Coordinates of N, CA and C in Angstrom, one line a residue:
M269 N -36.3 -11.5 40.5 CA -35.2 -11.5 38.6 C -34.3 -10.9 38.9
K270 N -33.9 -12.0 38.6 CA -31.6 -11.2 38.2 C -31.8 -10.4 36.8
R271 N -31.0 -9.4 37.0 CA -31.4 -8.6 35.6 C -29.2 -8.8 35.5
I272 N -29.2 -9.2 33.6 CA -28.4 -9.2 33.4 C -28.2 -7.7 32.3
L273 N -26.9 -7.1 32.0 CA -26.7 -6.7 31.0 C -25.2 -7.2 30.5
I274 N -25.9 -7.6 28.8 CA -24.3 -8.2 28.3 C -24.1 -6.7 27.1
V275 N -22.7 -6.6 27.1 CA -22.4 -5.7 27.1 C -21.5 -6.6 25.4
E276 N -21.4 -6.3 24.1 CA -20.7 -6.9 23.3 C -20.8 -6.9 22.4
D277 N -20.1 -6.7 21.6 CA -20.7 -5.8 19.7 C -20.3 -6.6 19.7
D278 N -20.3 -7.5 19.3 CA -21.2 -9.0 17.9 C -21.5 -9.6 18.5
T279 N -22.7 -8.1 17.6 CA -24.1 -8.7 17.3 C -24.8 -10.3 18.3
L280 N -24.6 -10.9 16.7 CA -24.7 -12.5 16.7 C -24.9 -12.9 17.7
L281 N -23.2 -12.9 18.9 CA -22.6 -13.3 20.3 C -24.5 -12.5 21.4
N282 N -24.7 -12.0 21.0 CA -25.5 -10.3 22.5 C -26.5 -11.0 21.8
K283 N -27.4 -11.5 20.8 CA -28.4 -11.8 20.9 C -28.5 -13.5 21.0
T284 N -27.2 -14.3 20.9 CA -27.8 -15.6 20.7 C -28.0 -15.3 23.2
L285 N -26.5 -14.9 23.6 CA -26.5 -15.5 25.1 C -27.5 -14.5 25.7
A286 N -28.9 -13.1 25.0 CA -29.9 -12.4 26.1 C -30.4 -13.8 25.7
Y287 N -30.4 -14.1 24.2 CA -31.7 -15.1 24.0 C -31.9 -17.0 24.6
N288 N -30.6 -17.4 25.0 CA -30.3 -18.6 26.3 C -30.5 -18.1 28.0
L289 N -30.2 -17.0 28.0 CA -29.3 -16.9 29.7 C -31.7 -16.0 29.7
T290 N -32.8 -15.6 28.7 CA -33.6 -14.8 29.3 C -34.6 -16.3 29.2
S291 N -34.0 -17.7 28.2 CA -34.9 -18.5 28.3 C -34.5 -19.3 30.8
D292 N -32.7 -18.7 31.1 CA -33.2 -19.7 32.2 C -33.7 -18.0 33.3
G293 N -34.3 -17.6 32.5 CA -35.4 -16.6 33.5 C -35.2 -15.3 34.1
Y294 N -34.1 -14.7 34.0 CA -33.4 -14.5 33.6 C -33.8 -12.7 33.2
E295 N -33.2 -11.4 33.2 CA -34.1 -9.5 32.6 C -33.1 -10.1 31.8
V296 N -33.0 -9.6 30.9 CA -32.4 -9.7 30.3 C -31.7 -8.0 29.5
T297 N -30.7 -7.5 29.7 CA -30.7 -6.4 28.2 C -29.5 -7.0 27.9
G298 N -29.4 -6.1 26.0 CA -27.5 -6.3 26.0 C -27.8 -5.0 24.7
V299 N -26.7 -4.5 25.0 CA -25.9 -3.5 24.6 C -25.6 -3.8 23.6
L300 N -24.6 -2.3 22.3 CA -23.1 -3.3 21.9 C -22.6 -2.3 21.8
N301 N -22.3 -1.1 22.8 CA -20.8 -0.3 22.8 C -21.2 1.2 24.7
A302 N -20.2 0.9 24.9 CA -19.4 1.1 26.0 C -20.6 2.2 27.1
R303 N -20.7 3.2 25.3 CA -21.2 4.0 25.9 C -23.0 3.9 26.1
T304 N -23.6 3.2 25.0 CA -25.4 2.5 25.5 C -25.0 1.5 27.1
A305 N -24.0 1.2 27.6 CA -23.7 0.7 28.7 C -24.1 1.4 30.0
A306 N -23.2 2.1 29.5 CA -23.5 3.5 30.4 C -24.1 4.4 30.6
T307 N -25.0 4.1 29.8 CA -26.3 4.6 30.0 C -27.0 3.7 31.3
E308 N -26.8 2.7 30.4 CA -27.5 1.5 31.2 C -27.5 1.8 32.6
L309 N -26.8 1.0 33.4 CA -26.1 1.5 34.1 C -26.1 2.4 35.1
S310 N -26.3 4.0 34.4 CA -26.7 4.8 34.9 C -28.1 4.7 35.5
G311 N -29.8 4.2 35.0 CA -30.7 4.5 34.7 C -30.7 3.4 36.0
S312 N -30.7 1.9 35.8 CA -31.1 0.5 36.4 C -29.7 0.1 37.2
E313 N -30.5 -1.0 38.0 CA -29.5 -1.3 39.1 C -29.5 -3.3 37.8
Y314 N -28.2 -3.4 37.7 CA -27.7 -5.0 36.9 C -26.9 -6.2 37.8
D315 N -27.7 -7.0 38.6 CA -26.9 -8.4 39.4 C -25.5 -9.0 38.9
L316 N -25.9 -8.6 36.9 CA -24.2 -9.1 36.5 C -25.1 -8.1 35.4
V317 N -22.9 -7.5 34.6 CA -22.8 -7.9 33.1 C -22.3 -8.3 33.4
L318 N -21.9 -8.7 32.4 CA -20.9 -9.5 30.7 C -20.2 -9.2 30.0
L319 N -19.3 -8.0 30.3 CA -18.8 -7.4 29.9 C -17.6 -6.8 28.5
D320 N -18.1 -7.3 27.4 CA -16.6 -7.7 26.6 C -15.6 -6.5 26.2
I321 N -14.3 -6.6 27.0 CA -13.0 -6.3 26.5 C -13.1 -4.6 25.3
N322 N -13.1 -5.8 24.4 CA -12.8 -4.7 23.4 C -13.5 -4.0 22.9
L323 N -14.6 -3.0 22.7 CA -15.8 -2.3 22.2 C -15.3 -1.6 20.7
P324 N -16.3 -0.8 20.7 CA -16.2 0.3 19.1 C -15.9 1.8 19.7
D325 N -16.4 1.7 21.1 CA -16.1 3.0 21.8 C -15.3 3.3 22.8
G326 N -14.3 2.2 23.2 CA -13.3 1.9 24.4 C -13.2 0.5 24.9
N327 N -12.7 0.8 25.5 CA -12.4 -0.8 26.3 C -13.4 -1.5 27.0
G328 N -13.5 -2.8 28.2 CA -13.9 -3.4 28.9 C -13.5 -2.7 30.5
Y329 N -12.4 -2.7 30.7 CA -12.0 -2.5 31.8 C -12.0 -1.2 32.0
D330 N -12.2 0.4 31.2 CA -13.1 1.8 32.4 C -13.7 1.7 32.3
L331 N -14.8 0.6 31.3 CA -16.3 0.4 32.2 C -16.1 -0.1 33.4
C332 N -15.4 -0.9 33.1 CA -15.6 -1.6 34.6 C -15.3 -0.7 36.3
R333 N -14.0 0.4 35.7 CA -14.4 0.8 37.2 C -14.9 1.8 37.2
L334 N -16.0 1.7 36.3 CA -16.3 3.0 36.8 C -17.7 1.8 37.1
I335 N -17.8 0.8 37.0 CA -19.0 0.2 37.5 C -19.4 -0.6 38.9
K336 N -17.6 -0.8 38.9 CA -18.0 -0.8 40.6 C -17.5 0.3 41.5
P337 N -17.6 1.2 41.5 CA -18.1 2.2 43.1 C -18.9 2.6 42.7
A338 N -19.6 3.0 41.5 CA -21.4 3.4 41.6 C -21.9 1.8 41.9
H339 N -22.1 1.0 41.5 CA -23.4 -0.9 41.7 C -21.7 -2.0 42.1
P340 N -21.4 -1.5 43.9 CA -20.2 -2.2 44.0 C -21.0 -3.7 44.1
D341 N -22.3 -3.9 44.4 CA -23.1 -5.6 44.8 C -22.6 -6.3 43.6
T342 N -22.7 -4.8 42.2 CA -22.9 -5.9 40.5 C -22.4 -6.0 40.4
V343 N -21.0 -7.8 39.9 CA -20.5 -9.4 39.0 C -20.5 -8.6 38.3
V344 N -20.1 -8.3 37.5 CA -19.5 -8.2 36.4 C -18.3 -9.4 36.2
I345 N -18.5 -10.5 34.9 CA -17.7 -11.3 34.0 C -17.0 -10.5 33.2
F346 N -16.2 -11.3 32.2 CA -15.2 -10.3 31.2 C -15.3 -11.0 30.5
L347 N -15.9 -10.8 29.3 CA -15.5 -11.9 28.0 C -14.9 -11.5 27.0
T348 N -14.1 -12.1 26.2 CA -12.8 -12.2 25.6 C -11.9 -12.2 24.9
A349 N -11.4 -12.4 23.7 CA -10.6 -13.3 22.7 C -9.2 -12.6 23.2
N350 N -8.8 -12.0 24.5 CA -7.2 -11.9 25.3 C -7.5 -12.8 26.3
D351 N -5.6 -13.5 25.3 CA -5.9 -14.6 26.8 C -5.1 -14.7 27.6
Q352 N -4.0 -13.5 26.9 CA -2.9 -12.7 28.1 C -3.3 -13.1 29.0
E353 N -1.8 -14.3 30.1 CA -2.3 -13.6 31.7 C -2.2 -12.3 32.2
N354 N -1.8 -11.4 31.9 CA -1.8 -9.9 31.9 C -3.2 -9.4 32.1
D355 N -3.5 -9.9 31.2 CA -5.1 -9.7 31.0 C -6.1 -9.5 31.1
Q356 N -6.0 -10.6 31.8 CA -6.5 -12.3 33.8 C -6.5 -10.5 34.2
I357 N -4.7 -10.8 34.7 CA -5.0 -10.7 36.3 C -5.7 -8.7 35.9
R358 N -5.5 -8.4 35.2 CA -6.7 -7.1 34.7 C -7.4 -6.5 34.6
G359 N -8.0 -7.4 34.7 CA -9.5 -8.2 34.8 C -9.8 -7.7 36.1
Y360 N -9.0 -8.8 36.5 CA -9.4 -9.1 38.7 C -9.1 -7.4 39.0
E361 N -7.9 -7.2 38.8 CA -7.7 -5.4 39.3 C -8.7 -4.7 39.7
V362 N -9.5 -5.1 38.2 CA -10.4 -3.4 38.3 C -12.0 -3.9 38.2
G363 N -11.9 -5.5 38.9 CA -13.0 -6.2 39.9 C -13.8 -6.7 39.5
A364 N -13.3 -7.4 38.9 CA -13.9 -8.5 37.6 C -14.0 -10.0 38.9
V365 N -14.8 -10.6 38.1 CA -15.0 -11.6 38.7 C -14.4 -13.0 38.0
D366 N -14.5 -12.8 36.6 CA -14.0 -14.7 36.4 C -13.6 -13.7 35.0
Y367 N -13.2 -14.8 33.7 CA -12.5 -13.8 33.4 C -13.2 -14.6 31.5
I368 N -13.8 -14.9 30.7 CA -13.9 -15.8 29.9 C -13.7 -15.6 28.9
T369 N -12.5 -16.7 27.8 CA -12.0 -16.6 26.7 C -12.5 -16.6 25.3
K370 N -13.3 -15.9 24.9 CA -13.7 -16.7 23.3 C -12.5 -18.2 22.8
P371 N -13.6 -18.9 21.7 CA -14.8 -19.0 22.1 C -14.8 -19.1 23.7
F372 N -16.5 -19.8 24.0 CA -16.2 -20.0 24.4 C -17.7 -21.1 24.5
S373 N -18.5 -21.6 25.4 CA -19.4 -23.4 25.2 C -20.5 -22.0 25.8
I374 N -21.4 -21.9 25.7 CA -23.1 -20.8 25.8 C -23.0 -21.8 27.2
G375 N -23.3 -23.0 27.1 CA -24.6 -23.9 27.7 C -23.5 -23.6 29.0
A376 N -22.1 -23.8 28.9 CA -21.1 -24.0 30.7 C -20.9 -22.7 31.1
L377 N -21.9 -21.3 30.1 CA -21.1 -19.5 30.7 C -22.3 -19.6 31.8
Q378 N -23.9 -20.5 30.7 CA -25.2 -20.5 31.1 C -25.2 -21.1 33.0
R379 N -23.6 -22.1 32.6 CA -23.7 -23.4 34.1 C -23.5 -22.5 35.4
K380 N -22.2 -21.2 35.0 CA -21.7 -20.6 35.6 C -22.0 -20.1 36.5
I381 N -23.6 -18.9 35.7 CA -23.7 -17.4 35.8 C -25.0 -18.4 36.5
S382 N -25.9 -20.0 37.0 CA -26.6 -20.1 37.4 C -26.1 -20.3 39.2
A383 N -25.1 -21.4 39.2 CA -23.4 -21.4 39.7 C -23.1 -20.5 41.2
M384 N -23.0 -19.1 40.3 CA -21.9 -18.3 41.2 C -24.0 -17.3 41.6
F385 N -25.1 -17.5 40.7 CA -25.6 -16.4 42.1 C -26.5 -17.3 43.2
S386 N -26.0 -18.6 42.9 CA -26.5 -19.7 43.5 C -25.2 -19.2 45.2
M387 N -24.3 -19.4 44.3 CA -23.4 -18.8 46.1 C -23.9 -17.5 46.5
L388 N -23.4 -16.5 45.3 CA -23.8 -15.2 46.1 C -24.8 -16.0 46.8
E389 N -26.9 -15.9 46.7 CA -27.3 -15.7 47.3 C -26.7 -16.7 49.2
H390 N -26.7 -18.2 48.7 CA -26.3 -19.2 49.7 C -24.9 -18.4 50.8
H391 N -24.7 -17.4 49.9 CA -24.3 -16.5 50.9 C -24.6 -14.9 51.5
K392 N -25.2 -14.2 51.1 CA -26.1 -13.0 51.8 C -25.7 -13.3 52.9
P393 N -25.5 -12.4 53.8 CA -26.1 -12.7 55.4 C -27.6 -12.2 55.0
T394 N -28.5 -12.5 55.8 CA -29.7 -12.3 56.7 C -30.0 -11.3 57.1
K395 N -30.1 -10.2 56.8 CA -30.4 -8.7 57.2 C -31.4 -9.2 58.7
D396 N -31.2 -8.7 59.3 CA -31.8 -9.0 60.7 C -32.5 -7.5 61.0
I397 N -34.5 -8.1 60.7 CA -34.4 -6.6 60.4 C -36.6 -6.5 61.4
Y398 N -37.0 -5.3 61.4 CA -38.1 -5.8 62.1 C -39.1 -4.8 61.6
D399 N -39.7 -5.2 60.3 CA -40.7 -4.0 60.5 C -42.1 -4.4 60.6
D400 N -43.5 -3.4 60.6 CA -44.4 -3.1 61.2 C -44.8 -2.7 60.6
G401 N -44.3 -1.3 59.5 CA -45.1 -0.4 58.5 C -45.4 0.1 59.7
R402 N -44.9 -0.2 61.2 CA -44.6 1.6 61.7 C -43.4 1.7 62.2
L403 N -42.8 0.5 63.6 CA -41.9 0.8 63.9 C -40.3 -0.3 63.5
F404 N -39.7 0.4 62.6 CA -38.9 -0.2 61.7 C -36.9 -0.5 62.8
L405 N -37.0 -1.0 62.9 CA -35.9 -1.4 63.5 C -34.8 -3.0 62.3
D406 N -34.2 -1.6 62.3 CA -32.5 -2.4 62.0 C -31.8 -3.0 62.0
F407 N -31.6 -4.6 62.9 CA -30.7 -4.8 64.5 C -28.8 -4.6 63.5
S408 N -29.2 -5.2 62.2 CA -27.4 -5.2 61.3 C -26.8 -4.1 61.2
E409 N -27.4 -3.3 60.8 CA -27.0 -2.2 61.3 C -27.2 -0.9 61.8
Q410 N -28.4 -0.9 63.2 CA -28.3 0.3 64.8 C -28.5 0.7 64.0
A411 N -29.6 0.5 63.3 CA -30.5 2.2 63.5 C -32.8 1.7 63.1
A412 N -32.9 2.9 63.2 CA -34.2 1.9 63.4 C -34.9 3.6 63.9
S413 N -36.5 3.7 63.1 CA -36.8 4.4 62.6 C -38.9 4.5 63.8
L414 N -39.2 5.3 63.0 CA -40.2 5.6 64.1 C -41.5 6.1 62.8
N415 N -42.8 6.1 62.4 CA -43.3 6.4 61.5 C -42.5 7.1 60.5
G416 N -41.3 7.2 59.4 CA -40.7 6.4 58.9 C -39.2 7.9 58.7
K417 N -40.0 8.9 60.6 CA -38.8 9.5 60.8 C -37.4 8.8 61.6
P418 N -36.4 9.3 61.9 CA -35.5 8.1 62.6 C -35.8 8.1 63.6
L419 N -34.9 6.9 64.7 CA -34.9 7.1 66.3 C -34.0 6.5 66.6
P420 N -33.4 7.3 67.6 CA -32.1 7.6 68.2 C -32.2 6.0 69.0
L421 N -31.5 4.8 69.4 CA -30.9 4.5 69.9 C -29.7 3.7 70.9
S422 N -29.6 3.8 71.9 CA -28.4 2.9 72.8 C -27.8 1.9 71.8
P423 N -27.1 1.4 72.2 CA -26.8 0.4 72.1 C -27.2 -1.3 72.7
M424 N -27.7 -0.6 74.0 CA -28.6 -1.1 75.1 C -30.5 -1.9 74.8
E425 N -31.1 -0.6 74.1 CA -32.1 -0.3 74.0 C -31.7 -1.1 72.3
F426 N -31.3 -1.4 71.8 CA -31.1 -2.5 70.5 C -31.3 -3.6 71.0
K427 N -30.1 -4.5 71.9 CA -30.3 -5.2 72.3 C -31.5 -5.8 72.9
M428 N -32.1 -5.3 74.1 CA -33.0 -5.7 73.9 C -34.2 -5.7 73.0
L429 N -34.1 -5.4 72.4 CA -35.4 -5.2 71.3 C -35.1 -6.0 70.8
N430 N -34.5 -6.6 70.5 CA -33.4 -7.3 69.8 C -33.7 -8.9 70.3
L431 N -34.0 -8.9 71.6 CA -34.6 -10.0 72.8 C -35.7 -9.9 72.5
F432 N -36.9 -8.7 72.6 CA -38.4 -9.1 72.2 C -39.0 -9.0 71.1
C433 N -38.2 -8.3 69.6 CA -38.7 -8.7 68.3 C -37.8 -10.5 68.5
K434 N -37.2 -11.3 69.3 CA -36.9 -12.8 68.8 C -37.5 -13.8 69.4
N435 N -37.8 -13.8 71.1 CA -39.0 -14.2 71.0 C -40.8 -13.1 70.8
P436 N -41.6 -13.0 70.5 CA -42.4 -12.7 70.0 C -43.4 -13.7 71.0
K437 N -45.3 -12.7 71.8 CA -45.5 -13.1 72.5 C -45.1 -13.8 73.7
Q438 N -44.0 -14.7 74.2 CA -42.9 -15.5 74.9 C -43.3 -14.5 76.2
V439 N -43.1 -14.5 77.3 CA -43.0 -14.1 78.5 C -41.4 -14.5 79.4
L440 N -41.1 -13.1 79.2 CA -39.6 -13.2 78.6 C -39.7 -12.5 80.5
T441 N -38.3 -13.7 81.4 CA -38.5 -12.7 83.1 C -38.2 -12.1 83.1
R442 N -37.6 -11.4 84.4 CA -36.5 -10.2 84.6 C -34.9 -11.3 84.1
R443 N -35.0 -12.0 85.2 CA -33.3 -12.6 85.5 C -33.0 -13.3 84.2
Q444 N -34.4 -13.4 82.8 CA -33.5 -14.3 81.6 C -33.0 -13.5 81.1
L445 N -34.4 -12.0 80.9 CA -33.4 -10.8 80.7 C -32.1 -10.3 81.1
L446 N -31.8 -10.1 82.4 CA -30.6 -9.2 83.2 C -29.6 -11.2 82.7
D447 N -29.6 -12.4 82.3 CA -29.2 -13.2 82.0 C -28.1 -12.8 80.2
K448 N -29.1 -12.1 79.4 CA -29.3 -12.5 78.7 C -28.4 -10.8 77.5
L449 N -28.2 -9.9 78.5 CA -28.7 -9.0 78.4 C -26.1 -9.0 79.0
W450 N -25.9 -9.5 79.6 CA -24.7 -9.1 80.7 C -24.0 -9.3 79.1
D451 N -23.5 -8.0 78.5 CA -22.7 -8.5 77.0 C -21.5 -9.6 77.1
V452 N -21.2 -9.3 76.1 CA -19.8 -10.4 75.8 C -18.6 -9.4 76.8
D453 N -18.4 -7.9 77.3 CA -17.3 -7.4 78.1 C -17.6 -7.5 79.8
E454 N -18.2 -8.0 80.4 CA -19.3 -8.6 80.8 C -19.6 -7.7 81.8
N455 N -20.4 -6.6 81.4 CA -20.9 -4.9 81.4 C -21.7 -5.8 82.4
Y456 N -22.0 -4.8 83.7 CA -23.0 -6.1 84.8 C -24.2 -5.3 84.4
V457 N -25.7 -5.5 84.5 CA -26.8 -5.0 84.1 C -27.4 -5.0 85.1
D458 N -28.0 -4.7 86.3 CA -28.8 -4.4 86.9 C -30.3 -4.6 87.0
E459 N -30.3 -4.6 88.0 CA -32.5 -4.7 88.2 C -33.0 -3.5 87.6
H460 N -31.8 -2.0 88.6 CA -32.6 -0.4 88.1 C -32.6 -0.2 85.9
T461 N -31.2 -0.4 85.9 CA -30.9 -0.2 84.9 C -32.0 -1.1 83.1
L462 N -32.0 -2.0 83.9 CA -33.2 -2.9 83.5 C -35.1 -2.0 83.4
T463 N -35.1 -1.8 84.4 CA -36.3 -0.9 84.5 C -36.2 0.4 83.4
T464 N -35.1 0.8 84.5 CA -34.8 1.8 83.0 C -34.8 1.6 81.6
T465 N -34.5 0.8 81.4 CA -34.3 0.8 79.8 C -35.2 1.0 79.0
I466 N -35.7 -0.9 79.7 CA -37.7 -0.6 79.2 C -38.2 0.0 80.1
S467 N -38.5 1.6 80.2 CA -39.6 2.5 80.3 C -38.7 3.2 79.6
R468 N -37.2 3.9 78.8 CA -37.4 4.6 77.9 C -37.3 4.1 76.5
I469 N -37.3 2.9 76.3 CA -37.3 2.1 75.5 C -39.0 2.4 75.0
R470 N -40.2 2.6 76.4 CA -42.1 2.8 76.1 C -41.9 3.8 75.7
S471 N -40.7 4.2 76.0 CA -41.0 6.6 75.4 C -41.2 6.8 74.2
K472 N -40.5 6.0 73.2 CA -39.7 6.2 72.6 C -40.6 5.8 71.3
I473 N -41.3 4.5 71.6 CA -41.3 3.5 70.2 C -43.3 3.4 71.7
E474 N -44.1 3.6 72.1 CA -45.4 3.5 72.3 C -46.3 4.5 72.9
S475 N -46.6 4.7 71.5 CA -47.5 5.9 70.8 C -48.1 6.0 70.3
E476 N -49.0 6.6 70.6 CA -50.6 7.0 69.4 C -52.0 5.8 70.2
G477 N -51.5 4.3 71.4 CA -51.8 3.8 71.8 C -52.0 2.9 71.1
A478 N -50.8 2.3 70.3 CA -49.2 1.3 70.0 C -48.7 0.9 71.5
T479 N -49.6 -0.3 72.2 CA -48.2 -0.9 72.7 C -47.0 -1.8 72.4
Y480 N -46.3 -2.8 72.5 CA -45.4 -2.7 72.3 C -44.5 -4.4 73.3
I481 N -44.3 -3.4 74.9 CA -44.0 -5.1 75.2 C -45.3 -4.4 76.8
K482 N -45.7 -5.4 77.3 CA -46.0 -5.4 78.0 C -46.2 -6.2 79.4
T483 N -46.3 -5.6 80.9 CA -45.8 -6.1 81.4 C -46.4 -6.7 82.6
I484 N -45.9 -8.5 82.5 CA -47.0 -10.1 82.8 C -45.8 -9.5 84.4
Y485 N -46.9 -9.0 85.6 CA -47.3 -8.7 86.9 C -46.3 -9.9 87.5
G486 N -45.5 -10.1 88.2 CA -44.9 -11.2 89.0 C -44.0 -11.6 88.2
M487 N -44.3 -11.7 86.7 CA -43.2 -12.9 86.0 C -41.9 -11.8 85.8
G488 N -43.2 -11.0 84.4 CA -41.6 -10.3 83.8 C -42.6 -8.9 82.3
Y489 N -42.0 -9.4 81.0 CA -42.1 -9.2 79.9 C -42.9 -9.7 79.0
Q490 N -43.3 -8.9 77.9 CA -44.0 -9.6 76.9 C -43.7 -8.8 75.4
W491 N -43.3 -9.3 74.2 CA -43.7 -8.3 73.0 C -44.7 -8.7 72.4
M492 N -46.0 -8.1 72.7 CA -46.9 -7.3 72.1 C -46.9 -7.5 70.5
G493 N -45.5 -6.8 69.8 CA -46.0 -5.8 68.6 C -46.5 -5.1 68.7
D494 N -47.0 -3.9 67.1 CA -48.1 -3.1 67.5 C -49.5 -2.6 67.6
E495 N -50.2 -4.0 69.2 CA -51.1 -3.6 69.7 C -52.0 -2.4 70.2
K496 N -52.9 -2.4 69.1 CA -53.7 -1.4 70.4 C -54.9 -1.0 71.2
K497 N -54.5 -0.2 72.2 CA -55.4 -0.2 73.0 C -56.5 -0.4 73.2

């Protein structure tokens, strides 16, 4: 569930926004000043902050400057009576994605928020991860762990493991592996390197009776996941 923080000192507008956005299925928290907003943000993560610029104990620009470094994925939309172009530019400069001038249609704001979340979900890069509770491989970040402990893997080992994880239970011949491991810089991978790399991977991830890579004699290798012997 998406979480929204409303920072607006107009109590009626704050409550109206909270009511309508809660009805849309969001988890909404409403606060009336910058101090309370800062406290909320220090203890919780929000997907969106609707932020009034003119607050009784400060201004939204300063609060936005605090939000973005600590919460880079949090979206900020300014709600303000200031309609000067330089005010809008300042809002974008401190990290807001939109600037809505009062008075505004709450229905239009609801549709805008819904469209924005849909767009962010559509453009969010999918994580390329294998995780069976024992072995964790994040191919996007080139990070790995075994039983919660960091696992050092070379780029070639990550590349080979990625091939196996993308083709579970499928027998990959040595020729298929050699062809796919030929990298973009055309660094040649030979039979010896292939054998050595698979042996090295096994020594790192197979212990306590776990079998991840099965040798299919005369054919190639098969990714079994974590299968106990």
